[in-house]
Amino acid sequence: MSKIAIIGGTGLTSINGLEITGREIVQTPFGEPSGPLVQGILAGHNVYFLPRHGAGHTIPPHKINYRANIWALKEAGVEQVISINAVGGIRKDMQPGSLVIPDQIIDYTISRTNTFFEEGLKQVVHIDFTEPFCESLRKLIIKAAETHSIAIIGDGTYAATQGPRLETAAEVNRLEKDGCHLIGMTCMPEAALAREKDLCYASISVVANLAAGRGEGALTMEVIEKNLNSGIDRVRQLLEAVIPSLD
Ligand code: HPA
């Protein structure tokens, strides 16, 4: 079986049911990953787990060392990565608590180091990113959800915003006009770096809130965290359903 990693997001700094068997501190040429790689057993299979905001959830999206995280996973021999991302929902069907397996990305992040290919190159490299997520992994997640009757939405365009602030209502309107369906701060440059390292990468995005201006009142961390907690149990079920099918 190929090595699998789960990158945990807001609301998933640990996984219930993950039997921890070890911790690996990985040094990388790009500095420190968000923390040690946690080795464990989930659904009877060995997995790596890396909480991208750090074990204590202290690293904000724009400060994450995405290159170190992806490099560490590659170095550990990982081939498939399931990324868990908290998002705001724009499309009507993306209500708080929904799980979305996005199929496209528009990148609005700025000033994040977003490539491994910038220094000491023998040749300039442009990766293909037409399909930013690994389609075979997306399909397996969608199939596992169907088989286990776990409600998911199997498509959506993810707007990757810079943060750490949430959006204005007008920004959300513009993102919707651009064709975006969900908004998060962490899928980029993570997905592109994973592609540069030839990792098969897909996201389970958990809708934490209606996007700014689409619900009642102001968005607070309390509301976001409460909704995430209600979605995260289904994320675990989905992980347990899909992991046995990842060969
Ligand atoms: N916007 C951006 N990122 C997010 C949101 C949001 O509304 N909710 C959770 N992460």
Short mmCIF file of C-alpha atoms and ligand atoms in Angstrom, two decimals, residues 86-88 161 166-167 183-185 209, ligand 1:
data_model
loop_
_atom_site.label_atom_id
_atom_site.label_comp_id
_atom_site.label_asym_id
_atom_site.label_seq_id
_atom_site.Cartn_x
_atom_site.Cartn_y
_atom_site.Cartn_z
CA ALA A 86 -11.89 24.72 6.71
CA VAL A 87 -13.83 26.92 4.29
CA GLY A 88 -16.63 29.41 3.96
CA THR A 161 -7.41 33.81 -0.15
CA LEU A 166 -11.96 36.93 6.54
CA GLU A 167 -13.39 38.54 3.40
CA ILE A 183 -13.31 30.06 0.19
CA GLY A 184 -10.37 28.98 2.29
CA MET A 185 -6.86 30.16 3.11
CA ASN A 209 -19.61 29.19 7.88
N1 HPA B 1 -13.13 32.52 4.29
C1 HPA B 1 -11.85 32.12 4.20
N2 HPA B 1 -11.37 31.11 4.91
C2 HPA B 1 -12.20 30.47 5.75
C3 HPA B 1 -13.53 30.86 5.90
C4 HPA B 1 -14.02 31.94 5.13
O1 HPA B 1 -15.21 32.34 5.21
N3 HPA B 1 -14.09 30.03 6.84
C5 HPA B 1 -13.11 29.17 7.23
N4 HPA B 1 -11.97 29.43 6.58
#
